[in-house]
Short mmCIF file of C-alpha atoms in Angstrom, two decimals:
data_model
loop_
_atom_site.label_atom_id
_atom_site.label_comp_id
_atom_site.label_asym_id
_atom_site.label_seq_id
_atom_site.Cartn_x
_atom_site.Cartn_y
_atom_site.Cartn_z
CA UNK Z 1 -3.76 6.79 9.52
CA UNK Z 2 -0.97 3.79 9.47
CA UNK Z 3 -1.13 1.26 6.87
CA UNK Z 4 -1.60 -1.71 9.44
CA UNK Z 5 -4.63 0.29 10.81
CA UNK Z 6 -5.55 1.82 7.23
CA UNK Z 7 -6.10 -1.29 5.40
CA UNK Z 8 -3.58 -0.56 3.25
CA UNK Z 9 -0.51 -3.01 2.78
CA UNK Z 10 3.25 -1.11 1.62
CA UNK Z 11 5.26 -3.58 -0.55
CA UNK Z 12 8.48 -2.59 0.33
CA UNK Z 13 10.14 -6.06 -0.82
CA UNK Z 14 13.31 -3.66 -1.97
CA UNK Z 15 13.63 -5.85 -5.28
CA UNK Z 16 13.68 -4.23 -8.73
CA UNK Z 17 11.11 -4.66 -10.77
CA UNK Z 18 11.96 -5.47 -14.29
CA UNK Z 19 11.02 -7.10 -17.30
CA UNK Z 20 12.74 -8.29 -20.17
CA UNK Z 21 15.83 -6.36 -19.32
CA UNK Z 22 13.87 -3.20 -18.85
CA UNK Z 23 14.89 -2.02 -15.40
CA UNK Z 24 12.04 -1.18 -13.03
CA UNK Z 25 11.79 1.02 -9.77
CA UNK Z 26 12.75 -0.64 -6.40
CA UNK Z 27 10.00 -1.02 -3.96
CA UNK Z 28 10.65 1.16 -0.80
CA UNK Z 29 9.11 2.00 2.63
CA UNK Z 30 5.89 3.80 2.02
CA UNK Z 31 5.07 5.42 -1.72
CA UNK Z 32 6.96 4.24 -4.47
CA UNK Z 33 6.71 4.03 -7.82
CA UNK Z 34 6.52 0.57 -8.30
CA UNK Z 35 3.78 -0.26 -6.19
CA UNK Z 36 2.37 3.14 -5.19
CA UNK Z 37 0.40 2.88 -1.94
CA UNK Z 38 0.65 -1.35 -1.39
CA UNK Z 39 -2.17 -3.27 -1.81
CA UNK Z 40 -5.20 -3.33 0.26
CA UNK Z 41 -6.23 -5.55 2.80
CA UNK Z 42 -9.73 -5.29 2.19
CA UNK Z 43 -11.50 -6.15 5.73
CA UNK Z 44 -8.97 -3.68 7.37
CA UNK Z 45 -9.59 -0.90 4.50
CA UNK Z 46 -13.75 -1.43 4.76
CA UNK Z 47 -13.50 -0.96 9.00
CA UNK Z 48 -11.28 2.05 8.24
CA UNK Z 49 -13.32 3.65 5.35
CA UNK Z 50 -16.35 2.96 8.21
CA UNK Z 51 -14.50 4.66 11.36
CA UNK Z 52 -13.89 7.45 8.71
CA UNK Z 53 -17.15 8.13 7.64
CA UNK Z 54 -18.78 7.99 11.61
CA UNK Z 55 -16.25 11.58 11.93
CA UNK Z 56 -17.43 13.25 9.03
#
């Protein structure tokens, strides 16, 4: 399912997250390591997790 649709948000600001001087991983398109999946978006992610559970 695609994050807009998903509920789920990728933060793909491409900065470097680090912290006194201790160099972090770069946030990306999709997965990475900083940020892993995004964030959610909750009302999106609750419709989603809904539509989901209707199929199974």
């Amino acid at each position: 399912m695609p994050h807009n649709v998903s509920g789920l948000v990728d933060v793909d600001d491409h900065t470097n997250h680090s912290y006194k001087g201790v160099t972090g991983y770069t946030t990306v398109n999709g997965y990475d390591m900083a940020t892993g999946v995004g964030t959610v978006d909750a009302t999106r992610f609750v419709r989603a997790l809904a539509r989901t559970s209707r199929h199974h």
